[in-house]
Short mmCIF file of N, CA and C in Angstrom, two decimals:
data_model
loop_
_atom_site.label_atom_id
_atom_site.label_comp_id
_atom_site.label_asym_id
_atom_site.label_seq_id
_atom_site.Cartn_x
_atom_site.Cartn_y
_atom_site.Cartn_z
N MET A 1 0.83 -1.18 0.00
CA MET A 1 0.00 0.00 0.00
C MET A 1 0.88 1.25 0.00
N SER A 2 0.70 2.11 -0.98
CA SER A 2 1.54 3.30 -1.04
C SER A 2 0.82 4.49 -0.40
N HIS A 3 1.62 5.31 0.25
CA HIS A 3 1.06 6.51 0.87
C HIS A 3 1.47 7.72 0.04
N ASP A 4 0.49 8.43 -0.43
CA ASP A 4 0.76 9.62 -1.23
C ASP A 4 0.73 10.83 -0.32
N HIS A 5 1.85 11.57 -0.24
CA HIS A 5 1.91 12.70 0.68
C HIS A 5 1.70 14.03 -0.01
N THR A 6 1.24 14.02 -1.26
CA THR A 6 0.98 15.30 -1.90
C THR A 6 -0.29 15.89 -1.28
N PRO A 7 -0.26 17.21 -1.04
CA PRO A 7 -1.43 17.82 -0.40
C PRO A 7 -2.65 17.73 -1.33
N PRO A 8 -3.83 17.69 -0.75
CA PRO A 8 -5.02 17.60 -1.60
C PRO A 8 -5.17 18.86 -2.44
N LYS A 9 -5.65 18.69 -3.65
CA LYS A 9 -5.87 19.84 -4.53
C LYS A 9 -7.16 20.53 -4.10
N ILE A 10 -7.12 21.85 -4.12
CA ILE A 10 -8.32 22.62 -3.79
C ILE A 10 -9.00 22.99 -5.10
N ARG A 11 -10.30 22.83 -5.14
CA ARG A 11 -11.03 23.17 -6.35
C ARG A 11 -11.15 24.68 -6.46
N PHE A 12 -11.03 25.19 -7.68
CA PHE A 12 -11.04 26.63 -7.93
C PHE A 12 -12.30 27.32 -7.38
N PRO A 13 -13.50 26.76 -7.56
CA PRO A 13 -14.69 27.42 -7.00
C PRO A 13 -14.60 27.61 -5.48
N HIS A 14 -13.93 26.68 -4.81
CA HIS A 14 -13.76 26.79 -3.35
C HIS A 14 -12.87 28.00 -3.02
N PHE A 15 -11.84 28.23 -3.83
CA PHE A 15 -10.97 29.41 -3.67
C PHE A 15 -11.78 30.68 -3.91
N LEU A 16 -12.58 30.70 -4.97
CA LEU A 16 -13.38 31.89 -5.30
C LEU A 16 -14.38 32.25 -4.20
N GLU A 17 -14.87 31.25 -3.50
CA GLU A 17 -15.84 31.51 -2.42
C GLU A 17 -15.27 32.42 -1.34
N LYS A 18 -13.95 32.49 -1.23
CA LYS A 18 -13.31 33.34 -0.22
C LYS A 18 -13.41 34.82 -0.58
N PHE A 19 -13.77 35.10 -1.83
CA PHE A 19 -13.79 36.48 -2.33
C PHE A 19 -15.22 36.92 -2.61
N PRO A 20 -15.85 37.68 -1.69
CA PRO A 20 -17.22 38.12 -1.95
C PRO A 20 -17.27 39.06 -3.16
N GLU A 21 -18.34 38.94 -3.96
CA GLU A 21 -18.48 39.82 -5.12
C GLU A 21 -18.86 41.22 -4.65
N VAL A 22 -18.21 42.21 -5.24
CA VAL A 22 -18.44 43.60 -4.85
C VAL A 22 -18.69 44.43 -6.11
N GLU A 23 -19.65 45.33 -6.03
CA GLU A 23 -19.93 46.25 -7.13
C GLU A 23 -18.86 47.34 -7.14
N MET A 24 -18.46 47.78 -8.32
CA MET A 24 -17.52 48.87 -8.44
C MET A 24 -18.31 50.18 -8.39
N PRO A 25 -17.73 51.32 -8.08
CA PRO A 25 -16.32 51.55 -7.79
C PRO A 25 -15.93 51.16 -6.36
N VAL A 26 -14.65 50.77 -6.23
CA VAL A 26 -14.08 50.46 -4.92
C VAL A 26 -12.75 51.19 -4.83
N THR A 27 -12.49 51.81 -3.68
CA THR A 27 -11.20 52.46 -3.46
C THR A 27 -10.42 51.66 -2.43
N LEU A 28 -9.17 51.38 -2.75
CA LEU A 28 -8.27 50.64 -1.86
C LEU A 28 -7.25 51.62 -1.31
N GLY A 29 -7.37 51.93 -0.02
CA GLY A 29 -6.46 52.88 0.60
C GLY A 29 -5.61 52.21 1.65
N GLU A 30 -4.96 53.03 2.45
CA GLU A 30 -3.99 52.53 3.41
C GLU A 30 -4.61 51.57 4.42
N ASN A 31 -5.87 51.82 4.82
CA ASN A 31 -6.47 50.99 5.87
C ASN A 31 -7.66 50.16 5.41
N THR A 32 -7.89 50.09 4.11
CA THR A 32 -9.04 49.35 3.60
C THR A 32 -8.99 47.89 4.01
N HIS A 33 -7.79 47.33 4.10
CA HIS A 33 -7.66 45.91 4.45
C HIS A 33 -8.28 45.60 5.81
N LEU A 34 -8.37 46.60 6.69
CA LEU A 34 -8.96 46.35 8.01
C LEU A 34 -10.43 45.95 7.86
N GLU A 35 -11.12 46.58 6.91
CA GLU A 35 -12.52 46.23 6.65
C GLU A 35 -12.61 44.79 6.15
N PHE A 36 -11.72 44.43 5.23
CA PHE A 36 -11.76 43.08 4.66
C PHE A 36 -11.38 42.02 5.69
N SER A 37 -10.38 42.33 6.53
CA SER A 37 -9.93 41.31 7.47
C SER A 37 -10.96 41.09 8.58
N LYS A 38 -11.89 42.03 8.76
CA LYS A 38 -12.98 41.81 9.72
C LYS A 38 -13.92 40.71 9.24
N VAL A 39 -14.13 40.66 7.93
CA VAL A 39 -15.10 39.70 7.39
C VAL A 39 -14.46 38.50 6.71
N ASN A 40 -13.22 38.64 6.27
CA ASN A 40 -12.55 37.55 5.55
C ASN A 40 -11.34 37.06 6.35
N ASP A 41 -11.25 35.76 6.54
CA ASP A 41 -10.09 35.19 7.22
C ASP A 41 -8.89 35.19 6.27
N PRO A 42 -7.68 35.12 6.83
CA PRO A 42 -6.52 34.93 5.95
C PRO A 42 -6.72 33.68 5.10
N LEU A 43 -6.23 33.71 3.88
CA LEU A 43 -6.38 32.56 2.99
C LEU A 43 -5.57 31.38 3.53
N PRO A 44 -6.15 30.19 3.50
CA PRO A 44 -5.41 29.00 3.94
C PRO A 44 -4.15 28.78 3.08
N ASP A 45 -3.11 28.24 3.71
CA ASP A 45 -1.83 28.02 3.03
C ASP A 45 -1.98 27.26 1.72
N LEU A 46 -2.79 26.21 1.72
CA LEU A 46 -2.93 25.41 0.49
C LEU A 46 -3.47 26.24 -0.66
N MET A 47 -4.42 27.14 -0.36
CA MET A 47 -4.97 28.00 -1.41
C MET A 47 -3.92 28.98 -1.92
N VAL A 48 -3.16 29.54 -0.99
CA VAL A 48 -2.10 30.47 -1.37
C VAL A 48 -1.09 29.77 -2.27
N GLU A 49 -0.68 28.56 -1.86
CA GLU A 49 0.29 27.81 -2.65
C GLU A 49 -0.23 27.53 -4.06
N GLN A 50 -1.48 27.09 -4.13
CA GLN A 50 -2.02 26.62 -5.40
C GLN A 50 -2.44 27.73 -6.36
N PHE A 51 -3.04 28.80 -5.83
CA PHE A 51 -3.64 29.80 -6.72
C PHE A 51 -2.93 31.14 -6.73
N ILE A 52 -1.96 31.35 -5.82
CA ILE A 52 -1.28 32.64 -5.78
C ILE A 52 0.23 32.48 -5.96
N MET A 53 0.86 31.64 -5.15
CA MET A 53 2.33 31.54 -5.17
C MET A 53 2.88 31.06 -6.50
N ALA A 54 2.09 30.31 -7.23
CA ALA A 54 2.58 29.83 -8.53
C ALA A 54 2.86 31.01 -9.47
N TRP A 55 2.21 32.17 -9.22
CA TRP A 55 2.35 33.31 -10.13
C TRP A 55 3.04 34.50 -9.49
N GLU A 56 3.09 34.53 -8.17
CA GLU A 56 3.71 35.67 -7.48
C GLU A 56 5.21 35.66 -7.71
N ASP A 57 5.78 36.86 -7.74
CA ASP A 57 7.22 36.96 -7.97
C ASP A 57 7.99 37.14 -6.67
N THR A 58 7.32 36.95 -5.53
CA THR A 58 8.03 37.08 -4.26
C THR A 58 8.02 35.74 -3.53
N LEU A 59 9.03 35.54 -2.75
CA LEU A 59 9.08 34.32 -1.94
C LEU A 59 8.26 34.55 -0.68
N ARG A 60 7.60 33.52 -0.25
CA ARG A 60 6.78 33.64 0.94
C ARG A 60 7.62 33.32 2.17
N ASP A 61 7.37 34.09 3.24
CA ASP A 61 8.02 33.75 4.51
C ASP A 61 6.94 33.63 5.58
N GLU A 62 7.36 33.29 6.78
CA GLU A 62 6.36 33.03 7.83
C GLU A 62 5.65 34.30 8.30
N PHE A 63 6.16 35.47 7.88
CA PHE A 63 5.54 36.73 8.28
C PHE A 63 4.48 37.21 7.29
N THR A 64 4.45 36.61 6.12
CA THR A 64 3.56 37.08 5.07
C THR A 64 2.18 36.44 5.19
N GLU A 65 1.16 37.30 5.10
CA GLU A 65 -0.21 36.84 5.21
C GLU A 65 -0.97 37.28 3.96
N TYR A 66 -1.89 36.47 3.54
CA TYR A 66 -2.70 36.78 2.37
C TYR A 66 -4.17 36.83 2.80
N ILE A 67 -4.83 37.96 2.52
CA ILE A 67 -6.24 38.08 2.90
C ILE A 67 -7.06 38.34 1.64
N ALA A 68 -8.11 37.54 1.46
CA ALA A 68 -9.02 37.74 0.33
C ALA A 68 -9.77 39.04 0.56
N CYS A 69 -9.84 39.89 -0.46
CA CYS A 69 -10.59 41.14 -0.33
C CYS A 69 -11.94 40.99 -1.01
N PHE A 70 -11.92 40.89 -2.34
CA PHE A 70 -13.19 40.78 -3.06
C PHE A 70 -12.97 40.28 -4.47
N GLN A 71 -14.08 39.97 -5.11
CA GLN A 71 -14.12 39.59 -6.51
C GLN A 71 -14.91 40.68 -7.22
N ILE A 72 -14.44 41.12 -8.37
CA ILE A 72 -15.16 42.16 -9.11
C ILE A 72 -16.44 41.55 -9.68
N ALA A 73 -17.57 42.16 -9.33
CA ALA A 73 -18.87 41.65 -9.76
C ALA A 73 -19.08 41.92 -11.26
N LYS A 74 -19.96 41.18 -11.85
CA LYS A 74 -20.40 41.35 -13.24
C LYS A 74 -19.31 41.08 -14.27
N VAL A 75 -18.29 40.33 -13.89
CA VAL A 75 -17.26 39.93 -14.86
C VAL A 75 -17.74 38.60 -15.45
N LYS A 76 -17.93 38.58 -16.78
CA LYS A 76 -18.54 37.39 -17.39
C LYS A 76 -17.52 36.39 -17.93
N GLU A 77 -16.46 36.89 -18.58
CA GLU A 77 -15.58 35.99 -19.35
C GLU A 77 -14.46 35.36 -18.51
N PHE A 78 -14.21 35.92 -17.33
CA PHE A 78 -13.09 35.46 -16.50
C PHE A 78 -13.39 35.83 -15.06
N HIS A 79 -12.49 35.52 -14.14
CA HIS A 79 -12.64 35.92 -12.73
C HIS A 79 -11.55 36.92 -12.39
N ALA A 80 -11.92 37.98 -11.66
CA ALA A 80 -10.96 38.99 -11.22
C ALA A 80 -11.09 39.15 -9.71
N VAL A 81 -10.03 38.81 -8.99
CA VAL A 81 -10.05 38.90 -7.53
C VAL A 81 -8.96 39.85 -7.05
N VAL A 82 -9.21 40.47 -5.90
CA VAL A 82 -8.20 41.32 -5.27
C VAL A 82 -7.89 40.72 -3.91
N TYR A 83 -6.59 40.55 -3.62
CA TYR A 83 -6.18 40.10 -2.30
C TYR A 83 -5.14 41.06 -1.75
N TRP A 84 -4.98 41.00 -0.44
CA TRP A 84 -4.03 41.85 0.26
C TRP A 84 -2.90 40.98 0.75
N ARG A 85 -1.67 41.34 0.37
CA ARG A 85 -0.49 40.60 0.82
C ARG A 85 0.23 41.46 1.84
N ALA A 86 0.34 40.94 3.05
CA ALA A 86 0.95 41.70 4.14
C ALA A 86 2.26 41.04 4.54
N GLY A 87 3.34 41.76 4.36
CA GLY A 87 4.65 41.28 4.80
C GLY A 87 5.25 42.31 5.74
N LEU A 88 6.54 42.23 5.97
CA LEU A 88 7.23 43.20 6.82
C LEU A 88 7.47 44.48 6.04
N MET A 89 6.87 45.58 6.49
CA MET A 89 6.99 46.89 5.82
C MET A 89 6.61 46.81 4.33
N ASP A 90 5.71 45.92 4.00
CA ASP A 90 5.34 45.71 2.61
C ASP A 90 3.90 45.19 2.56
N TYR A 91 2.99 46.09 2.23
CA TYR A 91 1.56 45.75 2.21
C TYR A 91 1.03 46.09 0.83
N ARG A 92 0.53 45.11 0.11
CA ARG A 92 0.10 45.39 -1.26
C ARG A 92 -1.24 44.76 -1.57
N TYR A 93 -2.03 45.50 -2.35
CA TYR A 93 -3.26 44.97 -2.92
C TYR A 93 -2.93 44.49 -4.32
N ILE A 94 -3.30 43.26 -4.61
CA ILE A 94 -2.96 42.67 -5.91
C ILE A 94 -4.24 42.21 -6.59
N LEU A 95 -4.37 42.63 -7.85
CA LEU A 95 -5.49 42.20 -8.69
C LEU A 95 -4.99 41.03 -9.50
N MET A 96 -5.69 39.89 -9.43
CA MET A 96 -5.28 38.70 -10.17
C MET A 96 -6.46 38.18 -10.96
N THR A 97 -6.21 37.78 -12.20
CA THR A 97 -7.29 37.28 -13.06
C THR A 97 -7.03 35.83 -13.44
N TYR A 98 -8.14 35.11 -13.59
CA TYR A 98 -8.12 33.68 -13.93
C TYR A 98 -9.19 33.40 -14.98
N THR A 99 -8.97 32.36 -15.76
CA THR A 99 -10.02 31.90 -16.67
C THR A 99 -11.15 31.32 -15.85
N LYS A 100 -12.27 31.05 -16.50
CA LYS A 100 -13.40 30.43 -15.81
C LYS A 100 -13.00 29.08 -15.21
N GLN A 101 -12.00 28.41 -15.81
CA GLN A 101 -11.54 27.11 -15.33
C GLN A 101 -10.51 27.23 -14.21
N GLY A 102 -10.09 28.46 -13.90
CA GLY A 102 -9.14 28.65 -12.82
C GLY A 102 -7.69 28.72 -13.26
N GLU A 103 -7.46 28.90 -14.57
CA GLU A 103 -6.08 29.05 -15.03
C GLU A 103 -5.69 30.53 -14.94
N TYR A 104 -4.45 30.76 -14.56
CA TYR A 104 -3.92 32.12 -14.38
C TYR A 104 -3.92 32.87 -15.70
N ILE A 105 -4.34 34.17 -15.63
CA ILE A 105 -4.22 35.06 -16.80
C ILE A 105 -3.17 36.14 -16.52
N ASP A 106 -3.38 36.94 -15.46
CA ASP A 106 -2.51 38.10 -15.24
C ASP A 106 -2.62 38.54 -13.78
N HIS A 107 -1.66 39.35 -13.33
CA HIS A 107 -1.78 40.01 -12.03
C HIS A 107 -0.94 41.27 -12.00
N LYS A 108 -1.42 42.26 -11.21
CA LYS A 108 -0.67 43.51 -11.03
C LYS A 108 -0.89 43.99 -9.60
N VAL A 109 0.15 44.58 -9.03
CA VAL A 109 0.00 45.29 -7.77
C VAL A 109 -0.73 46.59 -8.10
N ILE A 110 -1.86 46.86 -7.43
CA ILE A 110 -2.61 48.07 -7.77
C ILE A 110 -2.58 49.12 -6.66
N ALA A 111 -2.24 48.74 -5.43
CA ALA A 111 -2.15 49.72 -4.34
C ALA A 111 -1.33 49.11 -3.22
N GLY A 112 -0.97 49.95 -2.24
CA GLY A 112 -0.26 49.43 -1.10
C GLY A 112 0.66 50.44 -0.46
N THR A 113 1.38 49.97 0.55
CA THR A 113 2.36 50.77 1.26
C THR A 113 3.60 49.91 1.41
N TYR A 114 4.74 50.42 1.00
CA TYR A 114 5.96 49.65 1.20
C TYR A 114 7.15 50.58 1.31
N SER A 115 8.20 50.08 1.91
CA SER A 115 9.39 50.88 2.16
C SER A 115 10.61 50.19 1.56
N ASP A 116 11.50 50.99 1.01
CA ASP A 116 12.77 50.44 0.52
C ASP A 116 13.85 50.67 1.57
N GLY A 117 13.44 51.07 2.78
CA GLY A 117 14.42 51.34 3.83
C GLY A 117 14.63 52.83 4.03
N GLU A 118 14.44 53.62 2.97
CA GLU A 118 14.61 55.07 3.08
C GLU A 118 13.29 55.80 2.84
N LYS A 119 12.66 55.46 1.75
CA LYS A 119 11.40 56.12 1.41
C LYS A 119 10.24 55.17 1.63
N VAL A 120 9.09 55.75 2.01
CA VAL A 120 7.86 54.98 2.11
C VAL A 120 6.99 55.38 0.93
N THR A 121 6.52 54.40 0.18
CA THR A 121 5.65 54.65 -0.96
C THR A 121 4.24 54.22 -0.59
N LEU A 122 3.29 55.12 -0.82
CA LEU A 122 1.89 54.82 -0.55
C LEU A 122 1.12 54.99 -1.86
N SER A 123 0.41 53.94 -2.25
CA SER A 123 -0.41 54.00 -3.46
C SER A 123 -1.86 53.68 -3.10
N VAL A 124 -2.77 54.49 -3.62
CA VAL A 124 -4.20 54.29 -3.42
C VAL A 124 -4.80 54.05 -4.80
N ALA A 125 -5.69 53.05 -4.91
CA ALA A 125 -6.30 52.74 -6.21
C ALA A 125 -7.81 52.78 -6.11
N THR A 126 -8.44 53.25 -7.18
CA THR A 126 -9.89 53.15 -7.31
C THR A 126 -10.19 52.35 -8.56
N ILE A 127 -10.96 51.28 -8.40
CA ILE A 127 -11.40 50.49 -9.55
C ILE A 127 -12.78 51.02 -9.92
N GLU A 128 -12.90 51.56 -11.13
CA GLU A 128 -14.15 52.17 -11.58
C GLU A 128 -15.09 51.12 -12.16
N GLU A 129 -16.33 51.55 -12.43
CA GLU A 129 -17.32 50.63 -12.99
C GLU A 129 -16.91 50.11 -14.37
N ASP A 130 -16.15 50.93 -15.11
CA ASP A 130 -15.73 50.51 -16.46
C ASP A 130 -14.42 49.71 -16.43
N TRP A 131 -14.00 49.29 -15.23
CA TRP A 131 -12.79 48.50 -15.01
C TRP A 131 -11.50 49.27 -15.22
N THR A 132 -11.58 50.59 -15.23
CA THR A 132 -10.37 51.40 -15.20
C THR A 132 -9.90 51.45 -13.76
N ILE A 133 -8.60 51.33 -13.56
CA ILE A 133 -8.02 51.37 -12.22
C ILE A 133 -7.16 52.62 -12.15
N ASN A 134 -7.59 53.60 -11.37
CA ASN A 134 -6.84 54.84 -11.22
C ASN A 134 -6.00 54.75 -9.96
N VAL A 135 -4.69 54.97 -10.12
CA VAL A 135 -3.75 54.82 -9.02
C VAL A 135 -3.05 56.14 -8.76
N ALA A 136 -3.05 56.55 -7.49
CA ALA A 136 -2.27 57.73 -7.07
C ALA A 136 -1.19 57.21 -6.14
N SER A 137 0.05 57.57 -6.43
CA SER A 137 1.17 57.03 -5.68
C SER A 137 2.08 58.18 -5.24
N GLY A 138 2.48 58.16 -3.97
CA GLY A 138 3.37 59.20 -3.47
C GLY A 138 4.40 58.62 -2.54
N GLN A 139 5.45 59.39 -2.28
CA GLN A 139 6.52 58.91 -1.41
C GLN A 139 6.79 59.93 -0.32
N ASN A 140 7.23 59.44 0.82
CA ASN A 140 7.78 60.36 1.82
C ASN A 140 9.00 59.69 2.43
N GLU A 141 9.84 60.53 3.01
CA GLU A 141 11.06 59.99 3.61
C GLU A 141 10.94 60.04 5.12
N GLY A 142 11.43 59.01 5.76
CA GLY A 142 11.46 59.00 7.22
C GLY A 142 10.12 58.67 7.84
N GLU A 143 10.14 58.53 9.15
CA GLU A 143 8.96 58.09 9.89
C GLU A 143 7.84 59.10 9.89
N ASP A 144 8.13 60.37 10.23
CA ASP A 144 7.03 61.30 10.43
C ASP A 144 6.88 62.31 9.29
N ALA A 145 7.53 62.05 8.18
CA ALA A 145 7.40 62.99 7.06
C ALA A 145 5.95 63.01 6.59
N ASP A 146 5.49 64.17 6.24
CA ASP A 146 4.12 64.27 5.74
C ASP A 146 4.06 63.74 4.31
N TYR A 147 2.92 63.16 3.99
CA TYR A 147 2.69 62.71 2.62
C TYR A 147 2.69 63.93 1.72
N ASP A 148 3.45 63.89 0.65
CA ASP A 148 3.60 65.03 -0.24
C ASP A 148 2.77 64.83 -1.50
N ALA A 149 1.59 65.45 -1.54
CA ALA A 149 0.71 65.29 -2.69
C ALA A 149 1.33 65.88 -3.95
N GLU A 150 2.16 66.89 -3.78
CA GLU A 150 2.83 67.52 -4.93
C GLU A 150 3.68 66.50 -5.68
N GLY A 151 4.32 65.65 -4.93
CA GLY A 151 5.23 64.69 -5.55
C GLY A 151 4.55 63.40 -5.96
N SER A 152 3.22 63.39 -5.91
CA SER A 152 2.56 62.13 -6.22
C SER A 152 2.37 61.95 -7.72
N THR A 153 2.35 60.71 -8.14
CA THR A 153 2.13 60.40 -9.54
C THR A 153 0.78 59.71 -9.66
N VAL A 154 0.11 59.97 -10.76
CA VAL A 154 -1.19 59.35 -11.00
C VAL A 154 -1.10 58.61 -12.32
N PHE A 155 -1.55 57.38 -12.34
CA PHE A 155 -1.59 56.63 -13.59
C PHE A 155 -2.79 55.71 -13.57
N SER A 156 -3.07 55.14 -14.73
CA SER A 156 -4.23 54.26 -14.83
C SER A 156 -3.84 52.93 -15.43
N MET A 157 -4.59 51.92 -15.03
CA MET A 157 -4.51 50.61 -15.64
C MET A 157 -5.93 50.26 -16.06
N GLU A 158 -6.04 49.29 -16.91
CA GLU A 158 -7.38 48.87 -17.31
C GLU A 158 -7.45 47.36 -17.34
N LEU A 159 -8.54 46.85 -16.80
CA LEU A 159 -8.81 45.42 -16.85
C LEU A 159 -9.48 45.18 -18.20
N MET A 160 -8.79 44.45 -19.08
CA MET A 160 -9.25 44.26 -20.45
C MET A 160 -10.28 43.13 -20.53
N PRO A 161 -11.07 43.10 -21.62
CA PRO A 161 -12.10 42.05 -21.76
C PRO A 161 -11.54 40.63 -21.75
N ASP A 162 -10.24 40.46 -22.05
CA ASP A 162 -9.66 39.11 -22.04
C ASP A 162 -9.02 38.76 -20.70
N GLY A 163 -9.15 39.67 -19.72
CA GLY A 163 -8.60 39.38 -18.40
C GLY A 163 -7.19 39.90 -18.16
N THR A 164 -6.54 40.44 -19.19
CA THR A 164 -5.21 41.01 -18.96
C THR A 164 -5.38 42.39 -18.34
N ILE A 165 -4.33 42.87 -17.69
CA ILE A 165 -4.35 44.17 -17.02
C ILE A 165 -3.30 45.04 -17.70
N GLU A 166 -3.75 46.09 -18.37
CA GLU A 166 -2.85 46.92 -19.18
C GLU A 166 -2.66 48.28 -18.54
N HIS A 167 -1.44 48.82 -18.65
CA HIS A 167 -1.21 50.21 -18.27
C HIS A 167 -1.78 51.10 -19.36
N VAL A 168 -2.47 52.17 -18.96
CA VAL A 168 -3.04 53.10 -19.93
C VAL A 168 -2.14 54.32 -19.96
N ILE A 169 -1.79 54.75 -21.15
CA ILE A 169 -0.90 55.91 -21.28
C ILE A 169 -1.71 57.19 -21.12
#
């Protein structure tokens, strides 16, 4: 009798259930994750391994937590979910898209707060009803420096009908 120690596969619909459908527009700011973490538990490790880590470009450590935020409502051709990745001095909202069958299409960091050791970057995103994602990003130096709106940059991304996420010029 052989013992198979591979972890059980999680079905994609079970993963999607963690992401409540939300009508747009939605704004993701510095503390929005607190609202989500009140209602959504951190994603189980197996789900993170299977549906997120395969595509993420960062290594996971024991300090990193993944919290399901929401699924964009009224998306017909694919699934679009937003999750919050919390690490040490690195908090990001990530939009990830999948086919109806659960195959990866694309992902982009759309908002968050992170530090390179010297500067703190804060990005706030609003996902509009037409799937345009408007991002305002600014930096400050040091612990108590005020956020400088003058130095902020604004750009847009768009969630395309095929599920890819494009920067808009």
